[in-house]
């Protein structure tokens, strides 16, 4: 395996992907919604609070159900400040798991299964590039852009929240240590899990769509985390961060172990015909 | 020296045996044709020899390297035109060739650029080098795929249906190229084709395969005579006298006589047909037939191929 050859595969795949709207559109739109639309909701909270009968009017009960350490952080804040703070800093964090898993699985599905669809595999497999070169190049082309959009979305989210809520707090509330650890440690582990699962799925299916549909199932555990938080069973914090990190790291090890064992150039071609 | 030597090469896909104990050899510098109907195992054979898929059993030596032990060396020495053009359609012609040149280990940017220019100019694609392959016609894609097979200047070339989908002009260009690469540059070329015309014009030897096994190997002329019989005598007449036909049939060395009253054509098959031809003509003229033309017809490779594939002849 050589890094030079892996980067050759990376550049080739990136050229193809960046010119494919089917790939670019979801990778741009989903982070945009999460990083711009969500903070706008936060900023609109004060307006909503004034609507009689809205769920936000029952905010006292919501704030009381928060874990003690979070409640301690909002001590001394007004109701509007507390709600804005809790939403911006805690409630919306798990949505940021969707970006790396979605982006990495779309990219990996195109890189691995897309070559089957487009019948470009045979010429590629006839070259002296090794299985390791191909696998590393394709993992990198799925991982690097997925992490770039995740980081970019985080920066946009931070800027929108900070400037949107500057009038309310008189200071910037993001990023904090928890978010930085979350974005720098948990989201890469999630992106890798997305890639690992998609590699395994791609080796078994005929094309991009099938691979993407199966990999999309990865969003389910993330939705479960979001719903668990809405229901009050979980709350974004250090414990949850450690649990997610350990959970996804274990998943990464498992899927990469299986993926690398299954990745044989011949099988990919034969199963595509 | 042998460029390719296979030994009982076999490939099974679940219950189907695509290639069955195939043993053959190709001399260095030879253009060797692989003929056979769809599903005969031609593409699977090429894929195994190019180390794209591995054999279920048996082995081969390709360019002095063992198929099972040294696949990387084989891949480096082989240029392959695959069944599908296998091109990256969202990339330009130059980007495609540049990627493959580097994938085959070329690193010198100047050498890569010169080679790409040379190939694209030869295939008349230079003016459209910056367009994405998606907008290319089928023929242009096929030419670019052949250029890709040649980009690293390989001593061995495996071409799977090189003229398929090409117009007559492009087909001629490819045939001339294959001839140049094989005859004059002494590269070893394995050519799989449906077009018997291509095999007849280009190949030193051909192998006809059917249902995964070799039916016959030989030069085109050998196959023609072995598979489709001797030359035949064709006589064109404006008037065919029936008693003349009876007399021709009674000639001892004559094996068969076919008469078509509509076209006035008579085809005679006989042992040593050229020797007996004057006598046949005399018999026909004496019985009142009016002869316009007499000539011998060599069986074509197509006759041989069809006779074999349709099971008309046992080898």
Coordinates of C-alpha atoms in Angstrom, one line a residue:
Chain A
X1 CA 0.0 0.0 0.0
X2 CA 1.3 3.5 -0.9
X3 CA 0.0 6.8 0.2
X4 CA 0.8 8.2 -3.2
X5 CA -1.4 5.7 -4.9
X6 CA -4.1 6.1 -2.3
X7 CA -4.1 9.8 -3.0
X8 CA -4.3 9.1 -6.7
X9 CA -7.5 7.2 -6.1
X10 CA -8.7 10.0 -3.8
X11 CA -8.2 12.7 -6.4
X12 CA -9.9 10.6 -9.1
X13 CA -12.9 9.9 -6.9
X14 CA -13.1 13.5 -5.7
X15 CA -13.1 14.8 -9.3
X16 CA -16.0 12.5 -10.1
X17 CA -18.0 13.2 -7.0
X18 CA -17.6 17.0 -7.0
X19 CA -19.1 17.1 -10.4
X20 CA -22.1 14.9 -9.4
X21 CA -25.1 16.9 -8.1
X22 CA -26.6 13.7 -6.7
X23 CA -23.7 13.7 -4.3
X24 CA -23.0 17.4 -3.8
X25 CA -26.7 18.4 -3.1
X26 CA -27.3 16.3 0.1
X27 CA -23.9 17.1 1.4
X28 CA -24.5 20.9 1.1
X29 CA -28.2 21.0 1.9
X30 CA -28.4 18.9 5.1
X31 CA -25.5 20.8 6.9
X32 CA -27.0 24.1 5.8
X33 CA -30.4 23.2 7.3
X34 CA -28.8 22.0 10.5
X35 CA -26.3 24.9 10.9
X36 CA -28.6 27.8 9.8
X37 CA -32.2 26.7 10.3
X38 CA -31.7 25.3 13.8
X39 CA -30.0 28.3 15.3
X40 CA -32.6 30.5 13.6
X41 CA -35.2 28.6 15.7
X42 CA -33.2 29.4 18.8
X43 CA -33.1 33.0 17.9
X44 CA -36.8 33.0 17.2
X45 CA -37.6 31.5 20.7
X46 CA -38.3 34.8 22.3
X47 CA -40.9 35.6 19.6
X48 CA -42.5 32.2 20.0
X49 CA -42.7 32.6 23.7
X50 CA -45.0 35.5 23.3
X51 CA -47.5 33.3 21.4
X52 CA -50.2 32.3 23.9
X53 CA -50.7 28.5 24.2
X54 CA -47.5 27.6 22.4
X55 CA -45.5 24.8 23.9
X56 CA -42.8 27.3 24.8
X57 CA -45.2 29.0 27.2
X58 CA -44.8 25.9 29.4
X59 CA -41.1 26.5 29.7
X60 CA -40.8 26.4 33.4
X61 CA -41.6 22.7 33.5
X62 CA -39.1 22.0 30.7
X63 CA -36.3 23.8 32.5
X64 CA -37.1 22.0 35.7
X65 CA -36.7 18.6 34.0
X66 CA -33.1 19.4 33.1
X67 CA -30.2 17.7 34.8
X68 CA -28.8 19.5 37.8
X69 CA -25.5 20.5 36.2
X70 CA -27.4 22.1 33.3
X71 CA -29.8 23.9 35.7
X72 CA -26.8 25.2 37.6
X73 CA -25.5 26.8 34.3
X74 CA -28.7 28.7 33.7
X75 CA -29.0 30.0 37.3
X76 CA -29.6 33.7 37.2
X77 CA -30.7 33.7 33.6
X78 CA -34.2 34.9 32.4
X79 CA -36.6 32.3 31.0
X80 CA -35.8 33.4 27.4
X81 CA -32.1 33.3 28.1
X82 CA -32.3 29.9 29.7
X83 CA -34.3 28.4 26.9
X84 CA -32.1 29.8 24.2
X85 CA -29.0 28.6 26.0
X86 CA -30.4 25.1 26.6
X87 CA -31.5 24.7 23.0
X88 CA -28.4 26.1 21.4
X89 CA -25.8 24.4 23.6
X90 CA -27.6 21.1 24.5
X91 CA -30.7 20.2 22.5
X92 CA -29.3 20.7 19.1
X93 CA -26.0 19.0 19.5
X94 CA -27.1 15.4 18.5
X95 CA -28.3 16.8 15.2
X96 CA -24.7 17.3 14.4
X97 CA -24.3 13.5 14.3
X98 CA -26.5 13.4 11.2
X99 CA -24.0 15.4 9.1
X100 CA -21.0 13.1 9.3
X101 CA -23.0 9.9 9.0
X102 CA -25.0 11.2 6.1
X103 CA -22.1 12.8 4.2
X104 CA -19.7 9.9 4.8
X105 CA -22.2 7.2 3.7
X106 CA -23.3 9.1 0.6
X107 CA -19.6 9.6 -0.4
X108 CA -18.6 6.0 0.4
X109 CA -21.7 4.6 -1.4
X110 CA -20.7 6.6 -4.5
X111 CA -17.0 5.7 -4.2
X112 CA -17.5 1.9 -3.6
X113 CA -20.9 1.0 -5.1
X114 CA -21.0 3.8 -7.6
X115 CA -18.1 2.3 -9.5
X116 CA -20.2 -0.9 -9.9
X117 CA -23.1 1.2 -11.3
X118 CA -21.0 3.0 -13.8
X119 CA -19.1 -0.2 -14.8
X120 CA -15.8 1.5 -14.2
X121 CA -14.4 -1.1 -11.8
X122 CA -12.9 -3.6 -14.3
X123 CA -10.4 -1.2 -15.7
X124 CA -9.5 0.0 -12.2
X125 CA -9.0 -3.5 -10.9
X126 CA -6.8 -4.3 -13.9
X127 CA -4.3 -1.7 -12.8
X128 CA -1.4 -2.6 -10.4
X129 CA -3.1 -0.5 -7.6
X130 CA -3.4 -2.8 -4.6
X131 CA -6.5 -3.5 -2.6
X132 CA -4.9 -1.4 0.2
X133 CA -4.4 1.6 -2.2
X134 CA -8.0 1.4 -3.3
X135 CA -9.4 0.9 0.1
X136 CA -7.4 3.7 1.7
X137 CA -8.0 6.2 -1.2
X138 CA -11.8 5.5 -1.0
X139 CA -11.9 5.7 2.7
X140 CA -10.1 9.1 2.6
X141 CA -12.3 10.5 -0.1
X142 CA -15.4 9.6 2.0
X143 CA -13.9 10.8 5.3
X144 CA -12.1 14.1 4.5
X145 CA -15.0 15.8 2.7
X146 CA -17.5 14.5 5.3
X147 CA -15.4 15.9 8.1
X148 CA -14.9 19.2 6.3
X149 CA -18.6 19.8 5.9
X150 CA -19.1 18.8 9.6
X151 CA -16.5 21.3 10.7
X152 CA -17.8 23.9 8.4
X153 CA -21.4 23.4 9.6
X154 CA -20.2 23.7 13.2
X155 CA -18.4 27.0 12.4
X156 CA -21.5 28.3 10.7
X157 CA -23.7 27.2 13.6
X158 CA -21.4 28.8 16.1
X159 CA -21.3 32.1 14.2
X160 CA -25.1 32.2 13.7
X161 CA -25.8 31.3 17.4
X162 CA -23.2 33.7 18.8
X163 CA -24.2 36.7 16.7
X164 CA -27.9 35.9 16.7
X165 CA -28.0 35.7 20.5
X166 CA -25.4 38.3 21.2
X167 CA -28.0 40.9 22.1
X168 CA -29.6 38.4 24.6
X169 CA -26.4 37.4 26.4
X170 CA -24.0 40.1 25.7
X171 CA -21.3 37.5 25.1
X172 CA -20.6 34.5 22.8
X173 CA -22.0 31.2 24.2
X174 CA -20.3 28.8 21.8
X175 CA -18.0 27.0 21.3
X176 CA -17.5 25.4 24.7
X177 CA -15.2 22.5 25.7
X178 CA -18.0 20.0 25.4
X179 CA -18.9 21.0 21.8
X180 CA -15.2 21.1 20.7
X181 CA -14.7 17.6 22.2
X182 CA -17.9 16.5 20.5
X183 CA -17.0 17.8 17.0
X184 CA -13.4 16.8 17.1
X185 CA -13.7 13.4 18.7
X186 CA -17.3 12.0 18.3
X187 CA -18.2 13.2 14.8
X188 CA -15.0 11.6 13.2
X189 CA -15.9 8.3 14.9
X190 CA -19.4 8.6 13.5
X191 CA -18.1 9.4 10.0
X192 CA -15.8 6.3 10.2
X193 CA -18.8 4.1 11.2
X194 CA -20.7 5.5 8.3
X195 CA -17.9 4.6 5.9
X196 CA -17.3 1.1 7.5
X197 CA -20.9 0.1 7.2
X198 CA -21.2 1.5 3.7
X199 CA -18.1 -0.4 2.6
X200 CA -19.6 -3.7 3.8
X201 CA -23.0 -2.9 2.3
X202 CA -21.4 -1.8 -1.0
X203 CA -19.6 -5.1 -1.4
X204 CA -22.9 -6.9 -1.2
X205 CA -25.2 -4.8 -3.4
X206 CA -25.3 -4.0 -7.1
X207 CA -25.2 -0.2 -7.0
X208 CA -25.2 3.2 -5.4
X209 CA -28.9 3.5 -4.7
X210 CA -29.1 0.2 -2.9
X211 CA -26.0 0.9 -0.9
X212 CA -27.2 4.4 0.1
X213 CA -30.6 3.2 1.1
X214 CA -29.1 0.5 3.4
X215 CA -26.5 2.8 4.8
X216 CA -29.2 5.4 5.5
X217 CA -30.4 3.0 8.2
X218 CA -27.4 4.3 10.2
X219 CA -29.3 7.5 10.8
X220 CA -31.8 5.4 12.9
X221 CA -29.6 5.1 16.1
X222 CA -28.9 8.9 15.8
X223 CA -32.6 9.6 15.6
X224 CA -33.0 7.4 18.6
X225 CA -30.5 9.5 20.5
X226 CA -32.3 12.7 19.5
X227 CA -35.7 11.2 20.5
X228 CA -34.3 9.9 23.8
X229 CA -33.2 13.4 24.5
X230 CA -36.6 14.9 23.6
X231 CA -38.2 12.4 25.9
X232 CA -35.8 13.2 28.7
X233 CA -34.1 9.8 28.9
X234 CA -30.8 11.1 27.8
X235 CA -29.2 14.5 27.9
X236 CA -26.2 15.9 26.0
X237 CA -23.3 16.2 28.3
X238 CA -20.0 14.7 29.3
X239 CA -21.5 11.2 30.1
X240 CA -23.4 11.0 26.8
X241 CA -20.3 12.2 25.0
X242 CA -18.1 9.5 26.5
X243 CA -20.8 6.9 25.8
X244 CA -21.1 8.0 22.2
X245 CA -17.4 8.1 21.7
X246 CA -16.9 4.6 23.2
X247 CA -19.9 3.2 21.3
X248 CA -19.0 4.5 17.9
X249 CA -15.3 3.7 18.4
X250 CA -16.3 0.0 19.1
X251 CA -18.6 0.1 16.1
X252 CA -15.7 1.5 14.0
X253 CA -13.4 -1.3 15.0
X254 CA -16.0 -3.9 14.3
X255 CA -17.1 -2.6 10.8
X256 CA -13.5 -1.9 9.7
X257 CA -12.4 -5.3 10.8
X258 CA -15.2 -6.9 8.8
X259 CA -14.9 -4.5 5.8
X260 CA -11.1 -5.0 5.4
X261 CA -11.5 -8.7 5.5
X262 CA -14.3 -8.7 2.9
X263 CA -12.6 -6.2 0.6
X264 CA -11.3 -8.4 -2.2
X265 CA -11.0 -6.8 -5.7
X266 CA -12.3 -9.9 -7.4
X267 CA -15.5 -10.2 -5.3
X268 CA -16.4 -6.6 -5.9
X269 CA -16.3 -7.1 -9.7
X270 CA -18.0 -10.5 -9.8
X271 CA -20.8 -9.5 -7.5
X272 CA -21.5 -6.5 -9.7
X273 CA -22.2 -8.6 -12.8
Chain B
X1 CA 9.4 -17.6 -26.5
X2 CA 5.9 -18.0 -25.2
X3 CA 4.1 -14.8 -24.0
X4 CA 1.1 -16.6 -22.6
X5 CA 0.8 -20.2 -21.6
X6 CA -2.3 -21.5 -19.7
X7 CA -2.6 -24.8 -18.0
X8 CA -6.1 -26.2 -17.4
X9 CA -7.4 -22.7 -16.6
X10 CA -10.9 -23.1 -15.0
X11 CA -13.3 -20.6 -13.7
X12 CA -16.6 -21.5 -12.0
X13 CA -19.3 -19.1 -10.8
X14 CA -21.4 -21.0 -8.3
X15 CA -22.8 -23.8 -10.5
X16 CA -21.7 -22.5 -13.9
X17 CA -18.4 -23.4 -15.4
X18 CA -17.5 -20.3 -17.4
X19 CA -14.1 -21.6 -18.5
X20 CA -13.3 -25.3 -18.4
X21 CA -9.7 -26.6 -18.3
X22 CA -8.5 -24.2 -21.0
X23 CA -4.9 -24.9 -22.2
X24 CA -3.3 -22.8 -24.9
X25 CA -0.2 -20.8 -25.6
X26 CA 0.5 -17.6 -27.4
X27 CA 3.9 -16.8 -28.9
X28 CA 5.6 -13.5 -28.2
X29 CA 4.6 -10.9 -30.8
X30 CA 1.7 -13.0 -32.0
X31 CA -1.8 -11.6 -32.6
X32 CA -4.0 -14.4 -31.2
X33 CA -7.7 -14.4 -31.8
X34 CA -10.3 -15.7 -29.3
X35 CA -13.4 -16.5 -31.2
X36 CA -16.7 -17.8 -29.8
X37 CA -20.4 -17.0 -29.3
X38 CA -21.7 -14.9 -26.4
X39 CA -21.2 -16.7 -23.1
X40 CA -18.4 -18.9 -24.6
X41 CA -16.0 -17.7 -21.9
X42 CA -13.9 -15.2 -23.9
X43 CA -14.3 -12.3 -21.4
X44 CA -13.7 -14.6 -18.4
X45 CA -10.5 -15.9 -20.0
X46 CA -9.2 -12.4 -20.6
X47 CA -10.2 -11.3 -17.1
X48 CA -8.3 -14.2 -15.6
X49 CA -5.2 -13.6 -17.7
X50 CA -5.3 -9.9 -16.8
X51 CA -5.5 -10.8 -13.1
X52 CA -8.8 -9.1 -12.7
X53 CA -10.3 -12.3 -11.4
X54 CA -8.5 -15.4 -10.2
X55 CA -9.0 -18.9 -11.6
X56 CA -10.9 -21.6 -9.7
X57 CA -8.2 -24.0 -10.7
X58 CA -5.4 -24.3 -13.1
X59 CA -2.8 -21.6 -13.7
X60 CA -1.0 -19.6 -16.4
X61 CA 2.2 -17.8 -17.1
X62 CA 1.7 -14.3 -18.6
X63 CA 4.7 -12.4 -19.9
X64 CA 7.0 -14.6 -17.8
X65 CA 5.1 -14.2 -14.6
X66 CA 3.0 -16.7 -12.7
X67 CA -0.7 -15.8 -12.6
X68 CA -1.2 -16.9 -9.0
X69 CA 2.1 -15.8 -7.5
X70 CA 2.9 -12.5 -9.4
X71 CA -0.4 -10.8 -10.3
X72 CA 1.0 -7.3 -9.7
X73 CA 3.8 -7.9 -12.3
X74 CA 1.3 -9.2 -14.8
X75 CA -1.0 -6.2 -14.2
X76 CA 1.9 -3.9 -14.9
X77 CA 2.7 -5.6 -18.2
X78 CA -0.8 -5.8 -19.6
X79 CA -3.0 -3.2 -21.2
X80 CA -6.6 -4.2 -21.3
X81 CA -9.6 -3.0 -23.3
X82 CA -12.5 -4.3 -21.2
X83 CA -15.9 -5.4 -22.4
X84 CA -17.4 -2.0 -21.3
X85 CA -15.3 1.1 -22.0
X86 CA -14.9 1.5 -18.2
X87 CA -14.2 5.2 -18.4
X88 CA -14.9 7.9 -15.8
X89 CA -17.6 9.8 -17.6
X90 CA -17.5 12.9 -15.4
X91 CA -13.8 13.3 -16.1
X92 CA -12.2 14.5 -19.4
X93 CA -10.3 12.4 -21.8
X94 CA -7.0 13.8 -20.4
X95 CA -8.0 13.3 -16.8
X96 CA -8.9 9.7 -17.5
X97 CA -5.6 8.9 -19.3
X98 CA -3.6 10.8 -16.6
X99 CA -5.2 8.8 -13.8
X100 CA -4.5 5.5 -15.6
X101 CA -1.0 6.4 -16.5
X102 CA -0.2 7.1 -12.9
X103 CA -2.1 4.0 -11.7
X104 CA 0.2 2.0 -13.9
X105 CA 3.2 3.6 -12.2
X106 CA 4.1 6.4 -14.6
X107 CA 5.3 9.4 -12.5
X108 CA 7.1 11.8 -14.9
X109 CA 4.6 14.5 -15.8
X110 CA 6.3 15.4 -19.1
X111 CA 6.3 11.8 -20.2
X112 CA 2.7 11.4 -19.2
X113 CA 1.6 14.5 -21.1
X114 CA 3.5 13.6 -24.2
X115 CA 2.1 10.1 -24.2
X116 CA -1.5 11.4 -23.7
X117 CA -1.0 13.9 -26.5
X118 CA 0.4 11.2 -28.8
X119 CA -2.5 8.8 -28.2
X120 CA -5.3 11.4 -28.3
X121 CA -3.9 12.8 -31.6
X122 CA -3.7 9.3 -33.1
X123 CA -7.3 8.6 -32.1
X124 CA -8.5 12.0 -33.4
X125 CA -9.7 13.0 -29.9
X126 CA -7.1 15.8 -29.2
X127 CA -9.5 18.6 -30.1
X128 CA -12.1 17.3 -27.6
X129 CA -9.6 16.4 -24.9
X130 CA -11.1 18.9 -22.4
X131 CA -14.7 17.6 -22.7
X132 CA -16.2 15.2 -20.2
X133 CA -16.3 11.7 -21.5
X134 CA -20.1 11.6 -20.9
X135 CA -20.7 13.7 -24.1
X136 CA -18.6 11.4 -26.2
X137 CA -20.2 9.1 -28.8
X138 CA -19.9 5.4 -28.4
X139 CA -17.1 5.2 -30.9
X140 CA -15.1 8.0 -29.3
X141 CA -15.4 6.2 -25.9
X142 CA -14.2 3.0 -27.5
X143 CA -11.2 4.8 -29.0
X144 CA -10.4 6.4 -25.6
X145 CA -10.7 3.1 -23.9
X146 CA -8.2 1.6 -26.3
X147 CA -5.9 4.7 -25.7
X148 CA -6.2 3.9 -22.0
X149 CA -5.1 0.3 -22.6
X150 CA -2.0 1.7 -24.4
X151 CA -1.2 4.6 -22.1
X152 CA 1.6 2.7 -20.2
X153 CA 3.1 1.2 -23.4
X154 CA 2.5 -2.4 -22.3
X155 CA 4.2 -5.4 -24.1
X156 CA 1.0 -7.4 -23.8
X157 CA -2.4 -6.2 -24.9
X158 CA -5.8 -7.9 -24.2
X159 CA -8.5 -6.4 -26.4
X160 CA -12.1 -7.5 -25.8
X161 CA -14.2 -6.7 -28.9
X162 CA -12.1 -3.7 -30.0
X163 CA -14.2 -2.8 -33.0
X164 CA -17.6 -3.3 -31.4
X165 CA -19.8 -0.3 -31.8
X166 CA -17.4 1.5 -34.2
X167 CA -18.3 2.9 -37.6
X168 CA -16.4 1.3 -40.6
X169 CA -13.8 4.1 -40.7
X170 CA -13.0 3.8 -37.0
X171 CA -12.9 0.0 -37.2
X172 CA -10.4 0.3 -40.0
X173 CA -8.3 2.7 -37.8
X174 CA -8.3 0.1 -35.0
X175 CA -7.5 -2.8 -37.3
X176 CA -4.6 -0.9 -38.7
X177 CA -3.4 0.0 -35.2
X178 CA -3.7 -3.6 -34.0
X179 CA -1.7 -4.7 -37.0
X180 CA 1.0 -2.1 -36.4
X181 CA 1.2 -3.0 -32.7
X182 CA 1.4 -6.7 -33.4
X183 CA 3.2 -7.0 -36.7
X184 CA 5.7 -4.1 -36.5
X185 CA 6.1 -3.4 -32.8
X186 CA 6.0 -7.1 -31.9
X187 CA 3.6 -6.8 -29.0
X188 CA 1.6 -9.8 -28.0
X189 CA -2.1 -9.2 -28.6
X190 CA -4.9 -11.4 -27.4
X191 CA -8.0 -10.3 -29.4
X192 CA -11.4 -11.4 -28.5
X193 CA -13.9 -10.8 -31.3
X194 CA -17.2 -11.6 -32.8
X195 CA -16.1 -10.1 -36.1
X196 CA -14.6 -13.0 -38.1
X197 CA -13.5 -10.4 -40.6
X198 CA -11.2 -8.9 -38.0
X199 CA -9.8 -12.3 -37.0
X200 CA -9.2 -13.2 -40.6
X201 CA -7.4 -10.0 -41.3
X202 CA -5.4 -9.7 -38.2
X203 CA -4.7 -12.9 -36.3
X204 CA -1.7 -15.2 -36.8
X205 CA -3.7 -17.9 -35.0
X206 CA -7.2 -18.2 -33.6
X207 CA -8.8 -20.3 -31.0
X208 CA -12.5 -21.0 -31.2
X209 CA -14.0 -21.6 -27.8
X210 CA -17.5 -22.6 -26.9
X211 CA -19.0 -23.3 -23.5
X212 CA -15.7 -22.5 -21.8
X213 CA -13.5 -25.0 -23.6
X214 CA -11.2 -24.8 -26.6
X215 CA -12.7 -26.4 -29.7
X216 CA -9.8 -25.8 -32.1
X217 CA -6.6 -23.8 -32.4
X218 CA -4.8 -23.0 -35.7
X219 CA -4.1 -20.4 -38.4
X220 CA -7.1 -19.0 -40.2
X221 CA -6.3 -21.1 -43.3
X222 CA -5.8 -24.3 -41.3
X223 CA -9.2 -23.8 -39.6
X224 CA -10.9 -23.0 -42.8
X225 CA -9.8 -26.2 -44.4
X226 CA -10.1 -28.4 -41.3
X227 CA -13.5 -27.2 -40.3
X228 CA -15.3 -26.3 -43.4
X229 CA -14.0 -28.8 -45.9
X230 CA -12.2 -28.4 -49.3
X231 CA -12.5 -25.7 -51.9
X232 CA -15.7 -25.9 -53.9
X233 CA -16.4 -25.3 -57.6
X234 CA -19.0 -22.8 -58.4
X235 CA -20.5 -22.7 -61.9
X236 CA -22.8 -19.9 -63.1
X237 CA -25.1 -20.8 -66.0
X238 CA -27.8 -19.1 -68.1
X239 CA -29.2 -22.5 -69.0
X240 CA -28.9 -25.6 -66.9
X241 CA -29.5 -28.9 -68.8
X242 CA -30.9 -31.5 -66.3
X243 CA -29.0 -34.4 -67.9
X244 CA -25.8 -32.5 -67.4
X245 CA -26.5 -32.3 -63.7
X246 CA -27.2 -36.0 -63.6
X247 CA -23.9 -36.7 -65.4
X248 CA -21.9 -34.5 -63.0
X249 CA -23.4 -36.3 -60.0
X250 CA -22.3 -39.6 -61.5
X251 CA -18.6 -38.5 -61.7
X252 CA -16.7 -40.7 -59.2
X253 CA -14.8 -38.0 -57.2
X254 CA -17.9 -35.7 -56.9
X255 CA -19.2 -35.7 -53.3
X256 CA -22.2 -33.4 -53.6
X257 CA -23.9 -31.1 -56.1
X258 CA -26.2 -28.3 -55.3
X259 CA -28.2 -26.5 -58.0
X260 CA -30.1 -23.3 -57.7
X261 CA -32.4 -22.9 -60.7
X262 CA -33.3 -19.3 -59.9
X263 CA -29.7 -17.9 -59.8
X264 CA -28.4 -20.5 -62.3
X265 CA -25.7 -21.5 -59.8
X266 CA -24.3 -24.9 -59.3
X267 CA -21.9 -25.7 -56.4
X268 CA -19.9 -28.9 -56.7
X269 CA -17.9 -30.5 -53.8
X270 CA -15.3 -33.0 -54.9
X271 CA -12.1 -34.6 -53.9
X272 CA -9.4 -32.5 -55.8
X273 CA -12.0 -30.3 -57.3
X274 CA -9.6 -28.2 -59.3
X275 CA -8.3 -31.3 -61.2
X276 CA -11.8 -32.5 -62.0
X277 CA -13.1 -29.0 -63.0
X278 CA -12.4 -29.2 -66.7
X279 CA -14.2 -32.5 -67.0
X280 CA -17.2 -31.2 -65.1
X281 CA -17.3 -28.2 -67.5
X282 CA -17.1 -30.4 -70.5
X283 CA -19.9 -32.7 -69.4
X284 CA -22.1 -29.6 -68.8
X285 CA -21.3 -28.0 -72.1
X286 CA -21.8 -31.3 -74.0
X287 CA -25.3 -31.7 -72.5
X288 CA -26.3 -28.2 -73.7
X289 CA -25.8 -26.0 -70.6
X290 CA -24.7 -22.4 -71.2
X291 CA -21.8 -21.5 -68.8
X292 CA -21.1 -17.9 -67.9
X293 CA -18.5 -18.3 -65.1
X294 CA -16.5 -21.0 -63.4
X295 CA -14.5 -20.5 -60.2
X296 CA -13.3 -22.2 -57.0
X297 CA -14.6 -21.0 -53.7
X298 CA -12.6 -21.3 -50.5
X299 CA -14.7 -21.9 -47.4
X300 CA -14.6 -18.8 -45.2
X301 CA -13.6 -18.6 -41.5
X302 CA -17.3 -17.9 -40.9
X303 CA -18.2 -21.3 -42.5
X304 CA -15.7 -22.9 -40.2
X305 CA -16.9 -21.0 -37.2
X306 CA -20.6 -21.7 -37.8
X307 CA -19.9 -25.3 -38.5
X308 CA -18.1 -25.7 -35.2
X309 CA -20.3 -23.6 -33.0
X310 CA -23.5 -25.1 -34.4
X311 CA -22.1 -28.5 -33.6
X312 CA -22.0 -29.6 -37.3
X313 CA -18.5 -30.8 -37.0
X314 CA -16.9 -32.8 -34.3
X315 CA -13.3 -32.0 -33.5

